[in-house]
Short mmCIF file of C-alpha atoms and ligand atoms in Angstrom, two decimals:
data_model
loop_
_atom_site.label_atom_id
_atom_site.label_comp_id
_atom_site.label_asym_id
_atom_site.label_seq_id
_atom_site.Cartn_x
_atom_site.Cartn_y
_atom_site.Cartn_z
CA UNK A 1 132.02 34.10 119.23
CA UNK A 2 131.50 34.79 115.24
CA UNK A 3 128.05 35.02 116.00
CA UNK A 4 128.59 37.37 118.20
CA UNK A 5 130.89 39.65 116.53
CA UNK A 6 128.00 39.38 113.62
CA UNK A 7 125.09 40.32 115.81
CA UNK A 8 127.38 43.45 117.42
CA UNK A 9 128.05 44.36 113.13
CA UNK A 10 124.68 44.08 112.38
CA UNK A 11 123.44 46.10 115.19
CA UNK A 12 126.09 49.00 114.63
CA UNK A 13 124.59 49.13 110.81
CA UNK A 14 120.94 49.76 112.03
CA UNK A 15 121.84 52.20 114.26
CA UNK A 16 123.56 53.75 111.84
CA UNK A 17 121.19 53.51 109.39
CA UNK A 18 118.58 54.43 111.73
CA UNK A 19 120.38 57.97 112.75
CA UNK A 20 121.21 58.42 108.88
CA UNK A 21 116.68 58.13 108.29
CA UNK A 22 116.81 60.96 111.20
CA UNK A 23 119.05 63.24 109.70
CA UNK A 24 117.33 62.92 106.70
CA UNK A 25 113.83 63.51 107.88
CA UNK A 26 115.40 66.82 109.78
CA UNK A 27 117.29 68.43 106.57
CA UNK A 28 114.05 67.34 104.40
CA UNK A 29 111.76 69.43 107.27
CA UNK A 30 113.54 72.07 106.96
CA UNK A 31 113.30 72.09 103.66
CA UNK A 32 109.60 72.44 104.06
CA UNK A 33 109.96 74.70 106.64
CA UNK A 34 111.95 77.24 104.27
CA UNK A 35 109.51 76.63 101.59
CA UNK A 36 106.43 77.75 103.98
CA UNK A 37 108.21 80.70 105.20
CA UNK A 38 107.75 82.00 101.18
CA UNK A 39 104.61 82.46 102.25
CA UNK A 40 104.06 84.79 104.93
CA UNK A 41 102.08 87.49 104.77
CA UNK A 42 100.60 86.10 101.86
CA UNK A 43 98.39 83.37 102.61
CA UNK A 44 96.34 84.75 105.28
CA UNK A 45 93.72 83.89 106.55
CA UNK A 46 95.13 80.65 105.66
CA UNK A 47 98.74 79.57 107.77
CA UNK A 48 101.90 79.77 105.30
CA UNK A 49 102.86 75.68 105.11
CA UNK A 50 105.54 74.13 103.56
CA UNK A 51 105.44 70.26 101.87
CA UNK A 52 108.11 68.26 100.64
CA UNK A 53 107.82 64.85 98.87
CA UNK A 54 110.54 62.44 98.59
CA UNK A 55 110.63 59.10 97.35
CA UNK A 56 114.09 56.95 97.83
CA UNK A 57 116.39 60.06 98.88
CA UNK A 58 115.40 62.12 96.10
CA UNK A 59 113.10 65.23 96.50
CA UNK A 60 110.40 64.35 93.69
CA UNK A 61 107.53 67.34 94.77
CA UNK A 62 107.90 70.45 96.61
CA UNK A 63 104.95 73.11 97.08
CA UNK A 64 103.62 76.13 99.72
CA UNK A 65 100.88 77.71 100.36
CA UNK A 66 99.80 80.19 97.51
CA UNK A 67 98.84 84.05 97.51
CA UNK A 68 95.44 84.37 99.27
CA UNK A 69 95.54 80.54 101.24
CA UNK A 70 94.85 77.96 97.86
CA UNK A 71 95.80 75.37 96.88
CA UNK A 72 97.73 74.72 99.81
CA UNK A 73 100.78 73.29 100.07
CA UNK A 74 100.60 69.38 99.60
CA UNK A 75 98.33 69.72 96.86
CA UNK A 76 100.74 71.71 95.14
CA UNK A 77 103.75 69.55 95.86
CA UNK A 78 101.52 66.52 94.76
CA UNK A 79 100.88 68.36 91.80
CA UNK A 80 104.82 68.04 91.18
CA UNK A 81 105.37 65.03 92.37
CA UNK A 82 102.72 63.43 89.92
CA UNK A 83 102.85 59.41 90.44
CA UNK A 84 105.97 59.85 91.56
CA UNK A 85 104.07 60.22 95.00
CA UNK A 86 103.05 56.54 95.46
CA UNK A 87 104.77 54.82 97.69
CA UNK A 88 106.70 58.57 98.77
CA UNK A 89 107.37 60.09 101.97
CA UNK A 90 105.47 63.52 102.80
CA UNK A 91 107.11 66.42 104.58
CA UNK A 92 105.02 68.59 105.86
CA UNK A 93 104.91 71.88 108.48
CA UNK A 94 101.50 71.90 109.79
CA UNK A 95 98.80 68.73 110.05
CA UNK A 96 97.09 68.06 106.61
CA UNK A 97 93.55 69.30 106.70
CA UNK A 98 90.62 66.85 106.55
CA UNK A 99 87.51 69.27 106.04
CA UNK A 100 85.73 70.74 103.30
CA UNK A 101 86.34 74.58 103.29
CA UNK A 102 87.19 76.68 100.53
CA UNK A 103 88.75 73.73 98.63
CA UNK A 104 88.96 69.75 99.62
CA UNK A 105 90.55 68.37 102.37
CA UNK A 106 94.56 67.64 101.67
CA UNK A 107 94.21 64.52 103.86
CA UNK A 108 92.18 63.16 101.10
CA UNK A 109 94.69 63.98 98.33
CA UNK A 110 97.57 62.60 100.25
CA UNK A 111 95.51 59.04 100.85
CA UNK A 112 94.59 59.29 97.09
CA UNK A 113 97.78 59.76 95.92
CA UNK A 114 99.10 56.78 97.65
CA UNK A 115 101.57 58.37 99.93
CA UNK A 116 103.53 56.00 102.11
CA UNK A 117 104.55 58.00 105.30
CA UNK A 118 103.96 61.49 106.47
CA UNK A 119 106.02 63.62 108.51
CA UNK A 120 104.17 66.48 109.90
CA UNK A 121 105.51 68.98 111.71
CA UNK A 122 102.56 69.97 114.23
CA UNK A 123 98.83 69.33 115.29
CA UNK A 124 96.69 72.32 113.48
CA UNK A 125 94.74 73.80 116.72
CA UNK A 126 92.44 74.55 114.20
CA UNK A 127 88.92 72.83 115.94
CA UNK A 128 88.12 71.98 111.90
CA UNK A 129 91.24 69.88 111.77
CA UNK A 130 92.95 69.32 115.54
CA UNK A 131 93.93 65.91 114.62
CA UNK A 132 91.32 64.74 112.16
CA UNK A 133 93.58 65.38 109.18
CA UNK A 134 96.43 62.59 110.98
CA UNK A 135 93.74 60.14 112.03
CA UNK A 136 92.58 60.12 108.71
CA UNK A 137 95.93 59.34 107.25
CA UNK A 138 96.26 56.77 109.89
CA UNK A 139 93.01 55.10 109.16
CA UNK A 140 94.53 54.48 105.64
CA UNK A 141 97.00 52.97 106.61
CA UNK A 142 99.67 55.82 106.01
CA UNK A 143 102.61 55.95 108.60
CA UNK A 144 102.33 59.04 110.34
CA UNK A 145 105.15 60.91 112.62
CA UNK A 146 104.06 64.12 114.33
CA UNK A 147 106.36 66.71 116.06
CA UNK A 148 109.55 66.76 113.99
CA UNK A 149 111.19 70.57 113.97
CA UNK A 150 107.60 71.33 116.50
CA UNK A 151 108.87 74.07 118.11
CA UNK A 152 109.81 76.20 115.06
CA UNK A 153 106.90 75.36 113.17
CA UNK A 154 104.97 76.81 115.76
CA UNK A 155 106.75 80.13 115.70
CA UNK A 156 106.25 80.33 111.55
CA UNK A 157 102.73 78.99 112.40
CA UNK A 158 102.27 81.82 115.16
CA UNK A 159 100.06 83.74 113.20
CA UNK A 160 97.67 81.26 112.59
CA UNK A 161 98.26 79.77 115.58
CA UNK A 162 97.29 83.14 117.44
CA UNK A 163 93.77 83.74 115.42
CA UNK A 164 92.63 80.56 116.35
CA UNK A 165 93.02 80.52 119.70
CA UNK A 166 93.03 83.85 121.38
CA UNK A 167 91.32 85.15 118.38
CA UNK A 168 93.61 87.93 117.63
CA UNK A 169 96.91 88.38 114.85
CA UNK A 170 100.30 87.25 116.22
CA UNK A 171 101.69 90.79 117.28
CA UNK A 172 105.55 91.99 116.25
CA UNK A 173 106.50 95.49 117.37
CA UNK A 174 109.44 96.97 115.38
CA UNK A 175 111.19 99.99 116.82
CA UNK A 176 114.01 101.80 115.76
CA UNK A 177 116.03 103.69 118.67
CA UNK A 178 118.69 106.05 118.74
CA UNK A 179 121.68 105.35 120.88
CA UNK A 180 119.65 107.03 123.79
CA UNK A 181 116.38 104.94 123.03
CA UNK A 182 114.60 107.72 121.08
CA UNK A 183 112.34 106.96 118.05
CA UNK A 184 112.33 111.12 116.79
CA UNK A 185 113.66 114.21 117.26
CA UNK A 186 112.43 117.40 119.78
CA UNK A 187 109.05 118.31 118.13
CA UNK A 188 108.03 114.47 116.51
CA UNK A 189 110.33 115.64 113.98
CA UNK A 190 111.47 112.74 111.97
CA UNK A 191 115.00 111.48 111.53
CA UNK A 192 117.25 109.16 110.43
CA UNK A 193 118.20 106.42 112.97
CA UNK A 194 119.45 103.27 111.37
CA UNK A 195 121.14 102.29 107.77
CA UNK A 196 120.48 100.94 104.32
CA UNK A 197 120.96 97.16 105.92
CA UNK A 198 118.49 97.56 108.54
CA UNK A 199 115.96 99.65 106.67
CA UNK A 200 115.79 96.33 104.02
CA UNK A 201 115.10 93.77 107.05
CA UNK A 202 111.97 96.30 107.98
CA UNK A 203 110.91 95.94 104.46
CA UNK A 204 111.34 92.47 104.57
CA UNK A 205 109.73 91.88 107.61
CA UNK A 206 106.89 93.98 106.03
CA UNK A 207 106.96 91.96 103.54
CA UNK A 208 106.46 89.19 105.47
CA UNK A 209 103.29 90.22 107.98
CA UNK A 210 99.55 90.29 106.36
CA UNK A 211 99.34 94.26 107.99
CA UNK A 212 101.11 96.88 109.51
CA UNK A 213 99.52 99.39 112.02
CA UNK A 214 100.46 102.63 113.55
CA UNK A 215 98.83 105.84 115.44
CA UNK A 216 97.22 108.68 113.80
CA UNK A 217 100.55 110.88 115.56
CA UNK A 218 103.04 108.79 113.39
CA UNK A 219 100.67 109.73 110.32
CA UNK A 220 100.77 113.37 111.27
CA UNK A 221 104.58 114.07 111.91
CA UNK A 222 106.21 111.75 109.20
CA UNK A 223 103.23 111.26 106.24
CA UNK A 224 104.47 107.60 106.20
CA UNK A 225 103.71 105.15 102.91
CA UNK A 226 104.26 101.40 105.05
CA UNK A 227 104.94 100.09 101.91
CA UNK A 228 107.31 97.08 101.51
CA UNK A 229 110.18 99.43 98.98
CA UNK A 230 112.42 96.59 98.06
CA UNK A 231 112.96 96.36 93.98
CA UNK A 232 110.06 93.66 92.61
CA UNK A 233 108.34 93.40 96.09
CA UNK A 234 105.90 96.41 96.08
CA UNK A 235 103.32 93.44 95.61
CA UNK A 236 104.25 92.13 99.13
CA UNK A 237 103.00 96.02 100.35
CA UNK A 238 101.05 94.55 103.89
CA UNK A 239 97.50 96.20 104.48
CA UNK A 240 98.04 99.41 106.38
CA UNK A 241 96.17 99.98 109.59
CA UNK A 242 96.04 103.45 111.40
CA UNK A 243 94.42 103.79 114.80
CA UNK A 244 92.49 107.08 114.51
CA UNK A 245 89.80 107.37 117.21
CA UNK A 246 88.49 110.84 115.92
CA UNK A 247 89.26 110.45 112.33
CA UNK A 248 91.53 113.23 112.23
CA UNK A 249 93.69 111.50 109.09
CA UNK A 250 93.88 113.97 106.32
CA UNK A 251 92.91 113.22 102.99
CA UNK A 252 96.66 114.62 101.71
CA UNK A 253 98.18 112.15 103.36
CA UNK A 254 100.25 109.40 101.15
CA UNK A 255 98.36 106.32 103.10
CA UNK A 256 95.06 107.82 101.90
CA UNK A 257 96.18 109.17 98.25
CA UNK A 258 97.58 105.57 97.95
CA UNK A 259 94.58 103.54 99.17
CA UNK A 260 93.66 102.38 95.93
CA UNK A 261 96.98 100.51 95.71
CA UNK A 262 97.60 99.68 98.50
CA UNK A 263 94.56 98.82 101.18
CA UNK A 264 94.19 101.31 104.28
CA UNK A 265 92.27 100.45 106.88
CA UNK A 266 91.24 102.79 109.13
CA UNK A 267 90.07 102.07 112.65
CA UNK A 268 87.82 104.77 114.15
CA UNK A 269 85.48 105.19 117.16
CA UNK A 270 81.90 106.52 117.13
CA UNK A 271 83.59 109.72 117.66
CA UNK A 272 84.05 109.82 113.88
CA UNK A 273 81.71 111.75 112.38
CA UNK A 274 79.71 110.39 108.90
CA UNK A 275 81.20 112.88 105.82
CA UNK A 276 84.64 111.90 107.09
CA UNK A 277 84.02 108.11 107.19
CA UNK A 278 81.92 108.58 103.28
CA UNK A 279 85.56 110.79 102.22
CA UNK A 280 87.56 108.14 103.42
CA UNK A 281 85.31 105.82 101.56
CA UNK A 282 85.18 107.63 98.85
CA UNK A 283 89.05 107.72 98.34
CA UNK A 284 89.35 103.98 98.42
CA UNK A 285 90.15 103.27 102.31
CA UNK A 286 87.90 100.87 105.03
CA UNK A 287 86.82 103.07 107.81
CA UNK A 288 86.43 100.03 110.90
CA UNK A 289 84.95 101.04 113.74
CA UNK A 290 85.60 100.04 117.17
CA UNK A 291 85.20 100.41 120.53
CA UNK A 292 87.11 103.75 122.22
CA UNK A 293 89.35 102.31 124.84
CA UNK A 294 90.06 103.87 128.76
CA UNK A 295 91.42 106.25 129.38
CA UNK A 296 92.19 107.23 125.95
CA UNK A 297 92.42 105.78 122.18
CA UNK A 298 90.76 102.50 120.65
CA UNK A 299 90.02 99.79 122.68
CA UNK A 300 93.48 97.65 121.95
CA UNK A 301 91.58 93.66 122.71
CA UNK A 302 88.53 95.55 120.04
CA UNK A 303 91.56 96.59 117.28
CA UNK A 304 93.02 93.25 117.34
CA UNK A 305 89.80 91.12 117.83
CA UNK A 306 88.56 93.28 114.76
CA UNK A 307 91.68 92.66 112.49
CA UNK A 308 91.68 89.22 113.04
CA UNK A 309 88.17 88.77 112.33
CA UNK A 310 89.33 90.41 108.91
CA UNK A 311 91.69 87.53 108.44
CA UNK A 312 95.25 88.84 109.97
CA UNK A 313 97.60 86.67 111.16
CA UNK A 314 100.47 88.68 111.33
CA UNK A 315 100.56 92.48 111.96
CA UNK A 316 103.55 94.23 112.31
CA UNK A 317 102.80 97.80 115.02
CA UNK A 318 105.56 99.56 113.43
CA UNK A 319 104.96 102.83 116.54
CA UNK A 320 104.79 105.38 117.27
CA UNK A 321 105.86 105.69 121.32
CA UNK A 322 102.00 106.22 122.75
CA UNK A 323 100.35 103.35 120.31
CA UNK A 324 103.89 100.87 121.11
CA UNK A 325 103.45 101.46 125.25
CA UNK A 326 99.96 101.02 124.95
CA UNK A 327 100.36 97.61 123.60
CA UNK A 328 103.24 96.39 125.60
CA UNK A 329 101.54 97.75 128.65
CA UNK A 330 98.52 95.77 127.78
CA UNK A 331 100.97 92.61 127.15
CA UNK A 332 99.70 92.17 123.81
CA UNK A 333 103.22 92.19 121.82
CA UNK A 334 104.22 88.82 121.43
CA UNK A 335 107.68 89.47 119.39
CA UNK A 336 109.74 92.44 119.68
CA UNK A 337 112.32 93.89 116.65
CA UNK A 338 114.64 96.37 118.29
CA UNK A 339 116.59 98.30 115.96
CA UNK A 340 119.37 100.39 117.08
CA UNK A 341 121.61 103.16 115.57
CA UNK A 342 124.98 104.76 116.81
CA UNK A 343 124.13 108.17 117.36
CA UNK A 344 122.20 109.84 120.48
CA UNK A 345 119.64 112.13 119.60
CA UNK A 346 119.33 114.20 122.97
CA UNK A 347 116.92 114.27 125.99
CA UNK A 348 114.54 116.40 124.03
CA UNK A 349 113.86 113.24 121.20
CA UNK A 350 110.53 111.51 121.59
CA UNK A 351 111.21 108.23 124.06
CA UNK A 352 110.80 104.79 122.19
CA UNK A 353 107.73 104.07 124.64
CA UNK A 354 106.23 107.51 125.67
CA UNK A 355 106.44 107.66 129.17
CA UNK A 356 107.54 104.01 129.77
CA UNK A 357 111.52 102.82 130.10
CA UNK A 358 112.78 100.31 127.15
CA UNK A 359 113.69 98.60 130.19
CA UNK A 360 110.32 97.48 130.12
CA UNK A 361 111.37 95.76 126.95
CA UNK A 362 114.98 94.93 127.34
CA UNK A 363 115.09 93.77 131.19
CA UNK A 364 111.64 92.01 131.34
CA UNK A 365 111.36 88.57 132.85
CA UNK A 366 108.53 87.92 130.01
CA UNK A 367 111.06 88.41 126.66
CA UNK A 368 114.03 86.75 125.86
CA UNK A 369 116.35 87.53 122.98
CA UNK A 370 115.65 85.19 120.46
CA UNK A 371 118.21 86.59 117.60
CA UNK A 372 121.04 88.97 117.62
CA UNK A 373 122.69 90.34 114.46
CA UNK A 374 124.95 93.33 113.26
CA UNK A 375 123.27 95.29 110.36
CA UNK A 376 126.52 98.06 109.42
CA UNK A 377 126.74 100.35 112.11
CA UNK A 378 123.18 99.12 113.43
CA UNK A 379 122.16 96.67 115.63
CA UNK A 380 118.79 94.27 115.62
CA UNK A 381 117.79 91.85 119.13
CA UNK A 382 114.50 90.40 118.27
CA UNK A 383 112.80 89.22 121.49
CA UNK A 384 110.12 86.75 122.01
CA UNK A 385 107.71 86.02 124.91
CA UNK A 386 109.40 83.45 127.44
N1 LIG B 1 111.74 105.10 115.02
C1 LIG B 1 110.65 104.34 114.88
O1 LIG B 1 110.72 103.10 114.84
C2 LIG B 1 109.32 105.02 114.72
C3 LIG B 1 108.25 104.32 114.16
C4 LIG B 1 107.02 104.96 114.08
C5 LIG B 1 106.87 106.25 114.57
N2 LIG B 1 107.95 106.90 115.09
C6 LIG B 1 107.81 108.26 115.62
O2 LIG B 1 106.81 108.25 116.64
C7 LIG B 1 106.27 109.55 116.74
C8 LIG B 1 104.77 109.45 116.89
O3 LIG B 1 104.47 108.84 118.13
P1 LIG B 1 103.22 109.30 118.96
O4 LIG B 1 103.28 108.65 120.28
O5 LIG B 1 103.14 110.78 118.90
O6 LIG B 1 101.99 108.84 118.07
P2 LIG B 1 101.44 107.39 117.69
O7 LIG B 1 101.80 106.42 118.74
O8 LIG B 1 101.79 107.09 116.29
O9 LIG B 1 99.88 107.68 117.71
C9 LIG B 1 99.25 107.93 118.94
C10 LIG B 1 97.80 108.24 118.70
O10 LIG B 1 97.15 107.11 118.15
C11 LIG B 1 95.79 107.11 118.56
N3 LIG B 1 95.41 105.82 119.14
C12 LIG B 1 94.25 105.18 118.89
N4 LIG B 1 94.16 104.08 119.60
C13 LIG B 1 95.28 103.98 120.33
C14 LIG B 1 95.74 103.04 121.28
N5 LIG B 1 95.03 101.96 121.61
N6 LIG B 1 96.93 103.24 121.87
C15 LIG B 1 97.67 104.31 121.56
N7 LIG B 1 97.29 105.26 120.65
C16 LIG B 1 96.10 105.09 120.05
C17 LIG B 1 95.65 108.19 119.60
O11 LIG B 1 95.05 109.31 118.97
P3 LIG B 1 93.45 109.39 118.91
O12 LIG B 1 92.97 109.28 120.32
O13 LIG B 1 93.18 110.67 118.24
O14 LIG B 1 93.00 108.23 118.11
C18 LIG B 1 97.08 108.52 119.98
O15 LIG B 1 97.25 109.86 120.38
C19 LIG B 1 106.66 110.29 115.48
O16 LIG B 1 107.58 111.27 115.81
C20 LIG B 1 107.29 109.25 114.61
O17 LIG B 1 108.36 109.76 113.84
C21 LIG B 1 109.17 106.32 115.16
#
């Protein structure tokens, strides 16, 4: 009977101690996770990862992925963690990688440093790494767990995710509609639609994509910077993209007088005739050229083939209505920021997608809201594919 009541004691305490090592490894992933997200839009073509090292309960390295992809994230928190590593547990948001590319393969420096377990997060589709950089952990004799916190790693890893396998940036389309789902006034004239709370979350979000793209009629009615504005950021600025099939960008505009800051990239069509590309050029933009799509404007699969082969992970099409129906229409918007003020603008205001219904957006079978929140008088749903 003692025995009993002993063995029934002693089995409550591992369980309990077993749920307590769960909750642990959850709070210390997201930990990691929060420290990858710093980031984004920064580390590209490199994926934005997060590490975490903890030895007995106690958080003894912590590192991300650095402007421009290096060092990545592990070496950095084993850089912290010193020799405090051996014997540690490793947090970390994406698989370690175990080949030689611009600098030497993390799986290596996690073995060498004497790690004890690893957490990771997710495989890295990457075909370099796609579970090479766990097997080698594994063949030293390092515990390994995969697949803690999966699903949201993949959605900070989407970028990166994206490039590798369909060879094109992870895709967010931000829109900001009036009451009566209108992005400008009668004439393209522009206007104020949503707050100081909302307009900070678009500069954030900027902040937080490698580019941001819009048509050569967004450039002509509103002159737009697509800078990220927010005090001490300016650094975080994405690369600007304009799709401009003829060329027909003037050289007075602010995303060309500010090219040398800031990089432009314009993406043209044969259409574009040589002193306008050498102008361009000459003012400090990258003229890209690309095939001209049916019936009209750049081929969309050529754009975002051609950005990614540039590196982007993460571009942000921030409009206007013909560029953000041509890419919903061609189902190549994979996240969806929908911004939306209290006032109506009228029938005559541009519609948010040209010719097409938000509905499109709002009602289709293949988003679902993801996030809701109140920004002052504003609103923001951001959707993602279902
Ligand atoms: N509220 C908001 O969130 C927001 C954001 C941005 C813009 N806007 C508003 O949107 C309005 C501009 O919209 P818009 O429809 O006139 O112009 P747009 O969508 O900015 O640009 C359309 C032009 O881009 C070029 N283009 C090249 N490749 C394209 C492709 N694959 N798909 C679509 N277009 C392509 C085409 O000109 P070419 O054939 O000459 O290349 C096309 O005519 C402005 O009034 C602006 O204020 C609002």
């Amino acid at each position: 009977m003692i025995f009993r009541i002993l063995e029934e004691q002693l089995g409550q305490k591992a369980k309990e101690a077993k749920e307590t090592a769960k909750a642990a490894d959850q709070r210390f992933m997201q930990l990691a996770l929060a420290l990858g997200r710093r980031g984004l839009g920064r580390t590209w073509p490199n994926p934005a990862v997060g590490a975490v090292i903890v030895k007995d309960g106690v958080v003894v390295g912590r590192g991300w992925t650095q402007p421009g992809g290096r060092p990545h994230a592990e070496v950095e928190a084993l850089r912290r963690a010193g020799d405090a590593a051996r014997g540690a547990t490793l947090y970390v948001t994406l698989e370690p990688c175990s080949h030689f590319g611009r600098s030497p393969p993390c799986a290596d420096a996690v073995v060498a440093a004497g790690l004890a377990r690893v957490v990771s997060a997710i495989e890295d589709p990457n075909p370099d790494v796609g579970g090479k950089g766990h097997a080698r952990l594994r063949a030293a004799g390092i515990a390994v767990d995969v697949g803690l916190c999966a699903a949201e790693a993949a959605r900070d890893h989407a970028g990166h995710f994206r490039r590798i396998t369909d060879k094109r940036p992870h895709v967010i389309l931000k829109l900001a509609v009036s009451a009566d789902d209108k992005i400008a006034a009668s004439g393209h004239k522009p206007v104020v639609i949503t707050g100081e709370a909302a307009r900070t979350r678009v500069h954030l979000l900027r902040a937080q994509c490698d580019a941001i793209l819009v048509g050569i009629g967004t450039v002509q009615a509103d002159d737009p910077l697509l800078t990220c504005r927010l005090p001490g950021m300016a650094a975080r600025s994405p690369v600007r993209v304009v799709l401009d099939r003829a060329l027909r960008i003037s050289g007075d505009s602010r995303l060309v007088h500010s090219a040398r800051e800031t990089p432009l990239w314009v993406m043209t069509s044969d259409m574009a005739e040589a002193p306008a590309v050498v102008k361009l050029g000459a003012a400090g933009a990258q003229v890209i050229r690309v095939a001209a799509g049916a019936p009209a404007g750049l081929d969309r699969p050529a754009v975002l083939h051609a950005l990614a082969e540039k590196g982007t992970t993460r571009l942000l099409v921030e409009g206007g209505a013909r560029v953000a129906n041509s890419f919903v229409a061609a189902g190549l918007v994979d996240e969806i920021w929908l911004l939306r003020g209290p006032d109506a603008i009228g029938a005559d205001g541009v519609p948010a997608l040209d010719a097409m219904p938000l509905d499109a957006i709002t009602q289709s079978p293949a988003f679902r809201v993801r996030a809701s929140e109140t920004l002052g008088k504003d609103s923001l749903n951001i959707y993602e594919r279902a």
